[in-house]
XYZ file of C-alpha atoms in Angstrom:
624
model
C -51.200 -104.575 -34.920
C -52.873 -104.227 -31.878
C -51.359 -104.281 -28.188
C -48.327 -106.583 -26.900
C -49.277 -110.424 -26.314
C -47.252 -112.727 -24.497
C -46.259 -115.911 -26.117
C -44.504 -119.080 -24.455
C -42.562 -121.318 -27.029
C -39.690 -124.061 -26.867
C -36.526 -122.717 -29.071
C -35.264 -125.746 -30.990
C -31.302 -125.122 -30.815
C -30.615 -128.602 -32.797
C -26.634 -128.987 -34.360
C -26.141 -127.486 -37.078
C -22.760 -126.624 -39.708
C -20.287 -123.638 -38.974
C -19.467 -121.995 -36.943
C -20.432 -122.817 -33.405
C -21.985 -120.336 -30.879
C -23.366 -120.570 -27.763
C -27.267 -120.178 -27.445
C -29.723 -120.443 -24.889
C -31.747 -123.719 -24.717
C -34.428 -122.283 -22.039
C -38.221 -122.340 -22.916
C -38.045 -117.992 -22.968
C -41.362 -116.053 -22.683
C -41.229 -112.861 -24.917
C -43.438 -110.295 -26.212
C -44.208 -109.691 -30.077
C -44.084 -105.613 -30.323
C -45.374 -103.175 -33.200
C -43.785 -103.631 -37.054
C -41.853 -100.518 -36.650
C -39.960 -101.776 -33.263
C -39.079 -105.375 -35.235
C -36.881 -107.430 -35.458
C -35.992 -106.380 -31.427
C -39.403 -107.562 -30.680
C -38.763 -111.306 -32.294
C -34.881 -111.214 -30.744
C -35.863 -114.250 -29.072
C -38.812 -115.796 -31.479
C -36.719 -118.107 -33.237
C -35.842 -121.620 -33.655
C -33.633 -123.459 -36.404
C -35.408 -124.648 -39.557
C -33.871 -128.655 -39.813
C -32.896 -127.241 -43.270
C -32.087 -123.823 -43.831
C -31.763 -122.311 -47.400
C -29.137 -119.914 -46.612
C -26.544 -120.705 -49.787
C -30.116 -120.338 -51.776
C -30.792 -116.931 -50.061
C -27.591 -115.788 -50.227
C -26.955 -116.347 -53.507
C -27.434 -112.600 -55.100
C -24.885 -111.151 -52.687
C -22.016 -114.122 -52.496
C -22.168 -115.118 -55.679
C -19.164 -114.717 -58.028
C -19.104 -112.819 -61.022
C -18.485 -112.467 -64.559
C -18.883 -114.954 -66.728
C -18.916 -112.297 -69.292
C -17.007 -109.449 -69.943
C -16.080 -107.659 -73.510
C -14.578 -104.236 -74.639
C -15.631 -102.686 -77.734
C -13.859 -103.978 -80.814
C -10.884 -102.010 -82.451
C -8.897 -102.017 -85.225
C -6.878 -105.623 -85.666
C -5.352 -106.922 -88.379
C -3.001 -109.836 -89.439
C -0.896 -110.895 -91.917
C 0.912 -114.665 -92.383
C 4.353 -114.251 -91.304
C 4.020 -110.255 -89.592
C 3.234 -108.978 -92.975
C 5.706 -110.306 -95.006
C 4.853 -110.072 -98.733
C 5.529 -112.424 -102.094
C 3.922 -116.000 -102.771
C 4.484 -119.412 -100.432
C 5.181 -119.058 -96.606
C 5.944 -115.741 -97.323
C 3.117 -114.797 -99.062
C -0.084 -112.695 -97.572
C -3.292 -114.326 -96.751
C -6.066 -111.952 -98.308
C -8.029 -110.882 -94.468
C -10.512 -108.111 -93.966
C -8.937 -104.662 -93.714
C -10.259 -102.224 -91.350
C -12.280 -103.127 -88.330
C -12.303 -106.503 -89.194
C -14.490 -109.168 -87.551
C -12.864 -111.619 -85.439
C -14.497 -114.949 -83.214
C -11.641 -113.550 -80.370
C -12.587 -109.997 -80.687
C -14.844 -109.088 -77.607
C -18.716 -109.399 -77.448
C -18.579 -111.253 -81.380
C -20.529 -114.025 -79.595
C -22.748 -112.008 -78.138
C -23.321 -110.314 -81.455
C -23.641 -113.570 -83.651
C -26.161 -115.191 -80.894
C -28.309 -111.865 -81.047
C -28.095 -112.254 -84.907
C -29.134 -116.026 -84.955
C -32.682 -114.663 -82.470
C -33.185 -112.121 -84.880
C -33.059 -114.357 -88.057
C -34.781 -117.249 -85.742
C -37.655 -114.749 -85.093
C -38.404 -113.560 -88.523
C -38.636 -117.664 -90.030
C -40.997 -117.854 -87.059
C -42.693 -115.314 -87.688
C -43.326 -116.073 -91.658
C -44.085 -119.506 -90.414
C -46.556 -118.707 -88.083
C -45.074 -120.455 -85.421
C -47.737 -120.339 -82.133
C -45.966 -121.937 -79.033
C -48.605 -122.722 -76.357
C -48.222 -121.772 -72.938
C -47.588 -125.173 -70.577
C -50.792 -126.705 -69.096
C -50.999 -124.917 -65.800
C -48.369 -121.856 -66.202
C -51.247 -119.082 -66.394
C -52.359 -120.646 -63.035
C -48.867 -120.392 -61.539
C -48.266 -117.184 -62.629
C -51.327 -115.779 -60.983
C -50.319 -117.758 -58.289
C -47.337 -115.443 -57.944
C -47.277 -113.523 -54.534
C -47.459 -109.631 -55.155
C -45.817 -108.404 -52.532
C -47.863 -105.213 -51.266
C -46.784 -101.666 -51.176
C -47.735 -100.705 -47.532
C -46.844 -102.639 -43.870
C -49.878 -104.763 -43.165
C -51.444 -105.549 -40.117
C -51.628 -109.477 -39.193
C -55.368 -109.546 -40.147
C -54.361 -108.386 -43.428
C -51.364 -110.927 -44.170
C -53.685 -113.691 -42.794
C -55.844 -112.859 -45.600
C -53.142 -112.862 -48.027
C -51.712 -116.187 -46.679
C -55.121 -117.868 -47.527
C -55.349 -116.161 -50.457
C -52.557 -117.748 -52.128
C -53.775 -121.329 -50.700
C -52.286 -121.007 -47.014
C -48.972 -122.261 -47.621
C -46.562 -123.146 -45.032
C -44.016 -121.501 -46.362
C -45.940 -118.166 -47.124
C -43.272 -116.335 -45.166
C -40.051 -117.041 -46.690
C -41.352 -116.934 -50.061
C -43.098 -113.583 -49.344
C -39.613 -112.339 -48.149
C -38.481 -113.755 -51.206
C -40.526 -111.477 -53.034
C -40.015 -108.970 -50.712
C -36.200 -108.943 -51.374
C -36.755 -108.941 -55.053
C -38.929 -106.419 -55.576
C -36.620 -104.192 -53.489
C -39.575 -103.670 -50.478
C -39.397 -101.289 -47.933
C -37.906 -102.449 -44.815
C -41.334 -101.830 -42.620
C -43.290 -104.054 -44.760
C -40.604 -106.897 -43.973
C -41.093 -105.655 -40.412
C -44.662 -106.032 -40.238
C -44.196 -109.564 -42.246
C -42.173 -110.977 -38.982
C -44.818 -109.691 -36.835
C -47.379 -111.467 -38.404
C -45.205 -115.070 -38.756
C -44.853 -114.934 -34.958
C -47.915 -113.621 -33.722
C -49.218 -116.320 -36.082
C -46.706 -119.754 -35.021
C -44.773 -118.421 -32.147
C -41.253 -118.603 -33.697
C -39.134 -117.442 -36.492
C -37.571 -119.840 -38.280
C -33.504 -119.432 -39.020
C -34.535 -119.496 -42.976
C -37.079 -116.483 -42.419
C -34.053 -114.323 -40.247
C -31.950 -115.299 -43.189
C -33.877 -114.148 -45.981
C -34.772 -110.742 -43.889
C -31.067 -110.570 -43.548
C -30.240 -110.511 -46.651
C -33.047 -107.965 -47.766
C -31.445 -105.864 -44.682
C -27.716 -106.441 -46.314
C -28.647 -105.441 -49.763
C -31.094 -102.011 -49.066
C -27.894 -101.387 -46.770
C -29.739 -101.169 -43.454
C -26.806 -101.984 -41.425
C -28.363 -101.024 -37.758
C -30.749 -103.469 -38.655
C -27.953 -106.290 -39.375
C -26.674 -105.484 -35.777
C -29.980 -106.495 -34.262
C -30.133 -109.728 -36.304
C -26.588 -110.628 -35.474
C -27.488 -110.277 -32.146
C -30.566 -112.241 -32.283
C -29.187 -115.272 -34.199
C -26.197 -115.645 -31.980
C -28.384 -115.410 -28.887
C -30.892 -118.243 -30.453
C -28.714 -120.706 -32.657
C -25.791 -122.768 -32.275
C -24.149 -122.052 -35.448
C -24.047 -119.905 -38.349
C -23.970 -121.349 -41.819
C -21.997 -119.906 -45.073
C -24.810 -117.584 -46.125
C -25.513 -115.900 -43.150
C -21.585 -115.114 -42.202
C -21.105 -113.944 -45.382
C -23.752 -111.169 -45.222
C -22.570 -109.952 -41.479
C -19.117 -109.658 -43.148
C -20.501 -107.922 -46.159
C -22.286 -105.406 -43.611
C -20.119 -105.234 -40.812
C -16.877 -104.765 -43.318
C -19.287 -100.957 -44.521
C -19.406 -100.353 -41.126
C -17.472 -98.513 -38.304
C -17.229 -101.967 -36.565
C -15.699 -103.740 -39.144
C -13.214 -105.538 -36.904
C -16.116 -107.750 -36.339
C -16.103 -108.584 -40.007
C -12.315 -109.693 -39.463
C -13.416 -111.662 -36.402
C -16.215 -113.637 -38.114
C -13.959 -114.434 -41.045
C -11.780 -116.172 -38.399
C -13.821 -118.092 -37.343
C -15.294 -119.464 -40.475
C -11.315 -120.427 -41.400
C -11.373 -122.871 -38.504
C -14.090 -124.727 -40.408
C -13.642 -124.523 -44.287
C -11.846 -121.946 -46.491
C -13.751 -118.590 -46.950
C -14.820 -117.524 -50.313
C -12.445 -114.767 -52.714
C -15.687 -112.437 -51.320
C -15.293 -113.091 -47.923
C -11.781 -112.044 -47.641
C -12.749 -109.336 -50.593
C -15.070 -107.921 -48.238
C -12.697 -107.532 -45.242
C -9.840 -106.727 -47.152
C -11.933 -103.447 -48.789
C -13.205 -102.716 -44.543
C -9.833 -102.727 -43.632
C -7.748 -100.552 -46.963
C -11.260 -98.420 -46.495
C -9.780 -97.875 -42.646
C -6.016 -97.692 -43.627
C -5.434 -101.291 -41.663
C -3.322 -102.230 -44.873
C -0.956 -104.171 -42.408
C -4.275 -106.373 -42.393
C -5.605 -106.013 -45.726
C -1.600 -107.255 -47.443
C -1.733 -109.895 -44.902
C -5.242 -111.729 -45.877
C -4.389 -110.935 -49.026
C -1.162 -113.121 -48.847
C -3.498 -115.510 -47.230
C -6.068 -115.406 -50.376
C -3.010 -116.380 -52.961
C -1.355 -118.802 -50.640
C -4.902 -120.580 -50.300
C -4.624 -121.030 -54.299
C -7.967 -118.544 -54.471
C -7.706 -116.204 -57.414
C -9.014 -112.718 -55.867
C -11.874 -110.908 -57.030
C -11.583 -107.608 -59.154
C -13.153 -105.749 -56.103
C -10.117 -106.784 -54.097
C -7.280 -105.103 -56.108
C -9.868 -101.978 -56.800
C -9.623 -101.765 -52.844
C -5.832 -102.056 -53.081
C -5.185 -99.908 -56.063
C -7.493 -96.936 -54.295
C -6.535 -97.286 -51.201
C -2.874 -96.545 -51.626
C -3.990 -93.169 -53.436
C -4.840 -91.919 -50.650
C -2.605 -90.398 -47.602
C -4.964 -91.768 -44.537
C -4.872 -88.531 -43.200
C -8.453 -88.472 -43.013
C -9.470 -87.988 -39.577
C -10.282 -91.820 -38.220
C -8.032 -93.664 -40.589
C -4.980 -95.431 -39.081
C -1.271 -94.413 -39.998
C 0.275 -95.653 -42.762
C 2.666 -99.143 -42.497
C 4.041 -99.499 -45.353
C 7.040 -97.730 -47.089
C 6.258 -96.365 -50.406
C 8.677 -98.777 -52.268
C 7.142 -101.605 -50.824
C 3.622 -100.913 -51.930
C 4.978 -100.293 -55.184
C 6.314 -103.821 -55.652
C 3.069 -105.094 -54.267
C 1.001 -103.323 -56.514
C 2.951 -103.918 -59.262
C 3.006 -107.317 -58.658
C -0.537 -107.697 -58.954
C -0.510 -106.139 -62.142
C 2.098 -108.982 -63.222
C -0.288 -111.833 -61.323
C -2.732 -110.227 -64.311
C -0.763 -110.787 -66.828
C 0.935 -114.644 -65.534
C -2.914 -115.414 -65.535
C -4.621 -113.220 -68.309
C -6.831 -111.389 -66.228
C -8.250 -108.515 -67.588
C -9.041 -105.450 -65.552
C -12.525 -104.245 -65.451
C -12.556 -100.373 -66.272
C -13.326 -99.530 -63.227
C -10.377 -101.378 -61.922
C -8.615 -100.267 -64.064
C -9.585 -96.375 -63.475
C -7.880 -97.519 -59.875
C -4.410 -98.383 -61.385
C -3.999 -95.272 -63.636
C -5.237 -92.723 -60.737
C -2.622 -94.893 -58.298
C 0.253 -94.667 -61.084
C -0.366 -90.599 -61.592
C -0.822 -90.538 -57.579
C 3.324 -91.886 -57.438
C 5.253 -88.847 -56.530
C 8.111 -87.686 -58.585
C 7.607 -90.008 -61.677
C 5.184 -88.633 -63.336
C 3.151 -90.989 -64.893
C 0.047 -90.046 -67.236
C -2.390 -92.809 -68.435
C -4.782 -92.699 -71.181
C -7.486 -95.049 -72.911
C -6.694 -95.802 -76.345
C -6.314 -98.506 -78.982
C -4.062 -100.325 -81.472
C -3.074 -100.073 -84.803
C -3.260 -103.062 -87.032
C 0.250 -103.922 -86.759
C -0.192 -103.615 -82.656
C 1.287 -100.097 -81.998
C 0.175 -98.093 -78.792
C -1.790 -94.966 -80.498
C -0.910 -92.662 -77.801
C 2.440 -93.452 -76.759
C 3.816 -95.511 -79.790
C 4.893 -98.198 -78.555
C 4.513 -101.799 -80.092
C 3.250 -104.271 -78.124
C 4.328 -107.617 -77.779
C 3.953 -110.000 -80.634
C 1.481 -112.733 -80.701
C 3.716 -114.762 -81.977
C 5.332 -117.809 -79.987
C 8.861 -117.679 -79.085
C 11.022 -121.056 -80.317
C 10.693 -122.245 -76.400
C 7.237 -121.646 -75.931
C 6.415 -123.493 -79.431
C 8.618 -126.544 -78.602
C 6.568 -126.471 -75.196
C 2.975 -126.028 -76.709
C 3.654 -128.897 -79.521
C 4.683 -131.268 -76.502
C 2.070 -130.764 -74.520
C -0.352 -130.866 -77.344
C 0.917 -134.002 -78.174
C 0.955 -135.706 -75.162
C -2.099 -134.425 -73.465
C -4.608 -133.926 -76.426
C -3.378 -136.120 -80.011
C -1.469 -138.447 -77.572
C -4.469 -138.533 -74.721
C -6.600 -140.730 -73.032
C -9.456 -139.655 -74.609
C -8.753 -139.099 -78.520
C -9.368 -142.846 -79.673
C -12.927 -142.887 -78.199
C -13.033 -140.984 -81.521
C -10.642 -142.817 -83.543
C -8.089 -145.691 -83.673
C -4.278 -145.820 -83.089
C -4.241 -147.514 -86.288
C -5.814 -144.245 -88.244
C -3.746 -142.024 -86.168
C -0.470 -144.071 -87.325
C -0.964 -143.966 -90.360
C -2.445 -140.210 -90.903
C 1.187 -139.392 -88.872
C 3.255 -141.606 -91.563
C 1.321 -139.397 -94.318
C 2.263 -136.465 -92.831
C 5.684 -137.406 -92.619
C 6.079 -138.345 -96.650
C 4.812 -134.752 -97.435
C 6.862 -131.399 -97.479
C 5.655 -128.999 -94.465
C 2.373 -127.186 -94.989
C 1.265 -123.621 -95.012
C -2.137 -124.129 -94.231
C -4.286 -127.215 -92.721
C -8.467 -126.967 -93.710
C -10.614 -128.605 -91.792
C -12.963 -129.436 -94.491
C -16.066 -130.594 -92.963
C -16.024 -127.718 -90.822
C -15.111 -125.265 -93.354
C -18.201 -126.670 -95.738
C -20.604 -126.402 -93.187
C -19.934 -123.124 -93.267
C -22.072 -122.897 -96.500
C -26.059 -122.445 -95.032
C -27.250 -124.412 -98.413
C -26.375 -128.184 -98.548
C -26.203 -127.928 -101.723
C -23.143 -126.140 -102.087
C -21.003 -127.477 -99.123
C -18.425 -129.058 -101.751
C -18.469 -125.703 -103.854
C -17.786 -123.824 -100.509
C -14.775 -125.714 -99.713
C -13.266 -125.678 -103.142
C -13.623 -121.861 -103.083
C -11.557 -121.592 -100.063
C -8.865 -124.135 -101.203
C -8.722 -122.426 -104.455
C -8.118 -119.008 -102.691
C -5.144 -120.375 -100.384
C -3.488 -122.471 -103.366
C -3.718 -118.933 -105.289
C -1.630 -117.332 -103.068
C 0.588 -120.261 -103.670
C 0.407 -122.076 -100.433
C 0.871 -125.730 -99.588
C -2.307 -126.878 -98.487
C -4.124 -130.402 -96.742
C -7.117 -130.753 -96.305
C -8.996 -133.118 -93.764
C -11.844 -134.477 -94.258
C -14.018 -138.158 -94.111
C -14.242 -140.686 -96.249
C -17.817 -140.326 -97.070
C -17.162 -136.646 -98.525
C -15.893 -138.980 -101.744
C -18.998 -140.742 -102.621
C -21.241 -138.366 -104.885
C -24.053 -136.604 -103.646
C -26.290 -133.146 -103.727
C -23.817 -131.905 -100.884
C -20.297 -133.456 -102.208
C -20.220 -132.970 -106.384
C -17.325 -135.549 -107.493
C -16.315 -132.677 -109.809
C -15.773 -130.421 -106.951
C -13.750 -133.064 -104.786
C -11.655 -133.847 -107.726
C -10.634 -130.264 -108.103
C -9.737 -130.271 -104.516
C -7.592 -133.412 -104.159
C -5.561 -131.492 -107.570
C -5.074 -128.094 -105.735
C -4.131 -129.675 -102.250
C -2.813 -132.543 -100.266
C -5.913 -134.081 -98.961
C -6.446 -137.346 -96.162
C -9.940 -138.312 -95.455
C -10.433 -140.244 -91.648
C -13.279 -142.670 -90.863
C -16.405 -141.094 -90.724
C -16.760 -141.622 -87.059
C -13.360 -140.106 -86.461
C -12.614 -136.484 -84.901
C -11.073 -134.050 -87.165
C -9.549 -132.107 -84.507
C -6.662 -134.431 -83.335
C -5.382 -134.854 -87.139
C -5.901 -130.373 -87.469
C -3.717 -129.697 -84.542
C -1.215 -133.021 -85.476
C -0.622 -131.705 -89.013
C -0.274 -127.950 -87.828
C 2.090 -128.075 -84.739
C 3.848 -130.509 -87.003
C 4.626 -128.442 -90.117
C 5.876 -125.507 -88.186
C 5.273 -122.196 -86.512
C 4.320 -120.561 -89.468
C 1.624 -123.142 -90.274
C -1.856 -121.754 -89.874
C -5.532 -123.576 -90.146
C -8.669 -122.552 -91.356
C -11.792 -123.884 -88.828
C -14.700 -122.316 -87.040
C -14.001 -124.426 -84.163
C -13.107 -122.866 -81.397
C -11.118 -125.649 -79.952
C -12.442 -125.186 -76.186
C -12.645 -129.080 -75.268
C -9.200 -129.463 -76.426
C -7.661 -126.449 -74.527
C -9.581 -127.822 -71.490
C -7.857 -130.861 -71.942
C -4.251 -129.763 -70.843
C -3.826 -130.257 -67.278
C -2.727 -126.737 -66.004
C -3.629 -123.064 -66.499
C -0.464 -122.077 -67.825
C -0.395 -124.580 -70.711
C -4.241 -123.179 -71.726
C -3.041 -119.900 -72.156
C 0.255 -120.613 -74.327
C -2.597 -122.995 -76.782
C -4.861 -119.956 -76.936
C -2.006 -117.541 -78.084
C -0.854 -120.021 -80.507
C -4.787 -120.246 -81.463
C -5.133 -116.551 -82.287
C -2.212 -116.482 -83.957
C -2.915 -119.465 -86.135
C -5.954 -119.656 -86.864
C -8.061 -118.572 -89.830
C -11.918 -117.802 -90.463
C -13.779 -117.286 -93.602
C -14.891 -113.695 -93.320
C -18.901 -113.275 -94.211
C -20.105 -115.477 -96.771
C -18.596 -116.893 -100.168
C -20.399 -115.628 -103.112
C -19.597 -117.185 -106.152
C -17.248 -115.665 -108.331
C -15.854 -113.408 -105.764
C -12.302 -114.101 -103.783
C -12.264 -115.595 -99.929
C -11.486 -113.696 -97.626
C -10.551 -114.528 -93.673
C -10.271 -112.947 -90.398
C -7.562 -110.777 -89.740
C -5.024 -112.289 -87.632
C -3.788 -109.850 -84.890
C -0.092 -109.249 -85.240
C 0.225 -108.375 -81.312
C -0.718 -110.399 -78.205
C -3.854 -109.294 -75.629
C -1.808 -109.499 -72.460
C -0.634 -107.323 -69.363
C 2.677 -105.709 -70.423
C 5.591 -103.257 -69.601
C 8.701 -101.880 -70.561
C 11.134 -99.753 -68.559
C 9.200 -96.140 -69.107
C 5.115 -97.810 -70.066
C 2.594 -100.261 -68.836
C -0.088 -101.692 -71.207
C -3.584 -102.842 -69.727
C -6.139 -104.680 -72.226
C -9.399 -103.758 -70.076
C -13.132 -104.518 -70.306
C -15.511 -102.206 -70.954
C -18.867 -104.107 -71.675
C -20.399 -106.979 -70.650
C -20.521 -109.336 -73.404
C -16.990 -110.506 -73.469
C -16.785 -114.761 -73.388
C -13.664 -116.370 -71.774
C -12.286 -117.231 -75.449
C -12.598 -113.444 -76.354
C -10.153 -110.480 -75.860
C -10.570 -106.983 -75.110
C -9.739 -104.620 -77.882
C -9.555 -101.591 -76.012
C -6.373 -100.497 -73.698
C -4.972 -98.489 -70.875
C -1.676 -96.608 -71.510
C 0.709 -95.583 -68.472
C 3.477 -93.705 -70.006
C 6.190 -91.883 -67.693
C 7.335 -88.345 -69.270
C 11.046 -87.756 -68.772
């Protein structure tokens, strides 16, 4: 790079958000060394950027997780009333038998979508469908900066830089690409050199970018020297950059530091679940759990629901002894971690969390680690009718308790038929007067929603033919039926035969809203009202509706009810041939225990939706 150069430059130290520290203002004369002695060469070639990107750079190492997760699917299968056999309420809805399909069964949406591409593809394909590129994308894309394989000297990036149209902002979006391509650290070394050989100064965006490649290729001596640099040359640290010296520090034998910084950023705004994740995990990793309980008390008391990474910390750390040479002495009794533990495995279930498998690898090593009770845990499945197939055990049912019905059909009420929002889609009038009909007919077994349930049917043409095959099915097992629909379902057409509606409204009570009307409201009305052992047939999955009620705990009673009422046609009708639905699983999804077992539904994959449930489990089973 040639031989050292002095440089005079003003540092701009200008306000900026959280946390304050105090930096030198001074006009500071410095020398710009070789790539391999960076960043100590830049420590004081830097000056705040009026508007950093740090959230944006960031983003790959605070973000939080999992908006999917799935298990594989298992054996589940329902029957109306737990099985019970005969015709009316008592009588069996014909489901799939073995490994049935099910819209809650974990990664089924995954597996539909990647269905719906495949089909999408090949009617492309036969089409000859030819989607142009957008005017300009070819020149973008070779636009792209390649970040190279080797340091470069300043002559060479200078080249580069006009290459790609001498951009201003050729450095941070080369350590952009630097950071995704997963560089090695001396190219990003010889890419500071360059920037402040070439303007004099580093800008706080650039340090933060090269942090975060530092953070994530786990070059934690190099973290030190950037910590030391920013704190020497800005006023302030921002979000993004105290979250990655807590991420590095926490891996480190200074992780107190990582305790001290997360101080700090609590005297400005609450720190994220992976803030306190992080230091929690430095300080269970350093047997500190006098510190790790007591942010974690802080984390539930600040209404923040932690991280799986945080109870993997917990759960492993108490398997151990600390009597590894540099860990501290153990605080707390054995008793007392027990209740904490087990009381995060009860948080699970009071908020139907599922355990990753990983975390859940944690709890059963941490259960056979107990001494004197011996515990063994295994990874199993379910029967149809929800038994434990290694210990035997039967789970708990998914079926509402009298209380927890009475609760769900108030709430329902009030918050979703009863809401602020429903007559945007209908009138109190219609509503009134569907409730009076209700109330002049005996209770149902079943509710259809019958748009939904024709649309179900891929050719227009039969959409009234589909529906009368699935009313004809439930008022063959002898069930009392209504079906909702709208009003313009009654005039004739290609999709709505009059001979097909006629044999409906004969085989089943039937109301029919204003076509601008929401089914929904009237499904849930007419269910709830006729009783626990009402089910409904729809594809809907009801998501805007649950959203609607006001707290988490009412969400998860409607979504057990859901699963536990609700029916879906099974594949597709073929004429001629009986309907068959979903199984309905007899047993609830849910973090549970008895005196001698604990029951974990866990993930396993990662294609599970938030409306899905795992199908595989964890069994802890003490031998006596």
């Amino acid at each position: 790079m040639g031989s050292p150069f002095m440089l005079k430059m003003r540092i701009s130290l200008k306000p900026f958000t959280p946390f304050p520290h105090q930096g030198s203002s001074a006009v500071t004369l410095l020398s710009v060394c070789k790539p391999s002695q960076l960043p100590l060469s830049v420590r004081f070639l830097c000056s705040r950027d009026p508007n950093p990107k740090g959230q944006q750079a960031h983003s790959k190492n605070n973000g939080q997780g999992v908006v999917k997760k799935s298990t594989t699917t298992s054996r589940t299968e329902g029957s109306w009333n737990d099985g019970g056999t005969g015709r009316g309420k008592t009588s069996t809805v014909r489901q799939s038998p073995i490994f049935p399909k099910s819209v809650f069964a974990a990664g089924m949406a995954k597996r539909t979508a990647e269905m719906l591409m495949k089909k999408s593809a090949v009617v492309s394909q036969d089409q000859n469908v030819h989607v142009a590129e957008p005017e300009g994308m070819t020149t973008r894309r070779a636009a792209k900066m390649q970040p190279p394989d080797r340091p470069l000297s300043a002559a060479e990036w200078k080249a580069m830089k006009e290459s790609l149209g001498n951009s201003e902002r050729f450095g941070t979006g080369m350590m952009s690409a630097l950071y995704s391509s997963g560089a090695d650290l001396d190219i990003a070394k010889s890419l500071l050199t360059f920037v402040a050989m070439e303007t004099g100064t580093l800008s706080y965006e650039l340090l933060l970018r090269y942090l975060t490649l530092c953070v994530s290729g786990g070059h934690d001596n190099e973290v030190f020297d950037v910590y030391n640099i920013m704190l020497g040359s800005f006023p302030s640290l921002e979000t993004g950059a105290s979250s990655l010296f807590i991420k590095s520090f926490g891996r480190t034998a200074r992780w107190r530091e990582a305790v001290n910084i997360l101080h700090r950023l609590k005297k400005i705004f609450t720190p994220s679940q992976r803030n306190y994740s992080d230091v929690i995990s430095a300080a269970m990793l350093h047997g500190d759990t006098t510190t790790a309980w007591a942010l974690y008390d802080e984390l539930i008391e600040k209404g923040l629901s932690p991280i799986q990474e945080t109870w993997d910390a917990l759960f492993k750390g108490h398997s151990s002894t600390y009597e590894e040479e540099g860990k501290e002495a153990q605080t707390m009794s054995q008793s007392e971690i027990q209740e904490r533990l087990l009381g995060i495995l009860l948080f699970m279930r009071i908020n139907q969390i599922y355990p990753q498998h990983s975390l859940a690898s944690s709890i059963k090593t941490w259960f056979e680690s107990l001494t004197g009770e011996n515990w063994t845990g295994s990874w199993t499945d379910t029967t149809p009718k929800g038994v434990c197939r290694c210990c035997g055990s039967a789970l708990e049912s998914i079926q509402l308790t009298q209380e927890e019905y009475h609760q769900l059909k108030h709430r329902v009420m009030s918050d979703i038929i009863e809401g602020k929002d429903v007559f945007n889609k209908t009138t109190p009038e219609e509503l009134e007067k569907f409730k009076a009909f209700v109330k002049k007919k005996p209770t149902f077994d079943v509710v259809v929603d019958g748009l939904n349930v024709a649309n179900f049917s891929k050719d227009k043409s039969k959409m009234s033919e589909m529906l009368l095959a699935v009313v004809s099915e439930l008022e063959h097992q002898g069930l009392s039926v209504l079906v909702l629909g709208r009003k313009h379902m009654l005039r004739p057409s290609r999709s709505w035969e009059r001979h097909n509606m006629d044999l409906i409204r004969q085989k089943a009570h039937c109301f029919f809203t204003d076509n601008i009307s929401e089914d929904d409201p009237f499904l849930l009305y007419a269910t709830l009202h006729s009783g626990d052992h009402c089910k409904f047939v729809s594809r809907d999955l009801m998501r805007d509706h649950k959203a609607c009620l006001p707290d988490g705990a009412a969400r998860q009673l409607f979504f057990k009810w859901q699963r536990g009422h609700q029916l879906v046609v099974d594949g597709f009708v073929a004429l001629g041939r009986r309907v068959r639905f979903q199984s309905i699983p007899s047993y609830d999804t849910i973090v549970q225990s008895t005196a001698d077992s604990w029951h974990l539904p866990y993930d396993d994959t990662d294609d599970r939706c938030t409306y899905e449930v795992p199908q595989r489990w964890l069994c802890l089973f003490k031998k006596h």
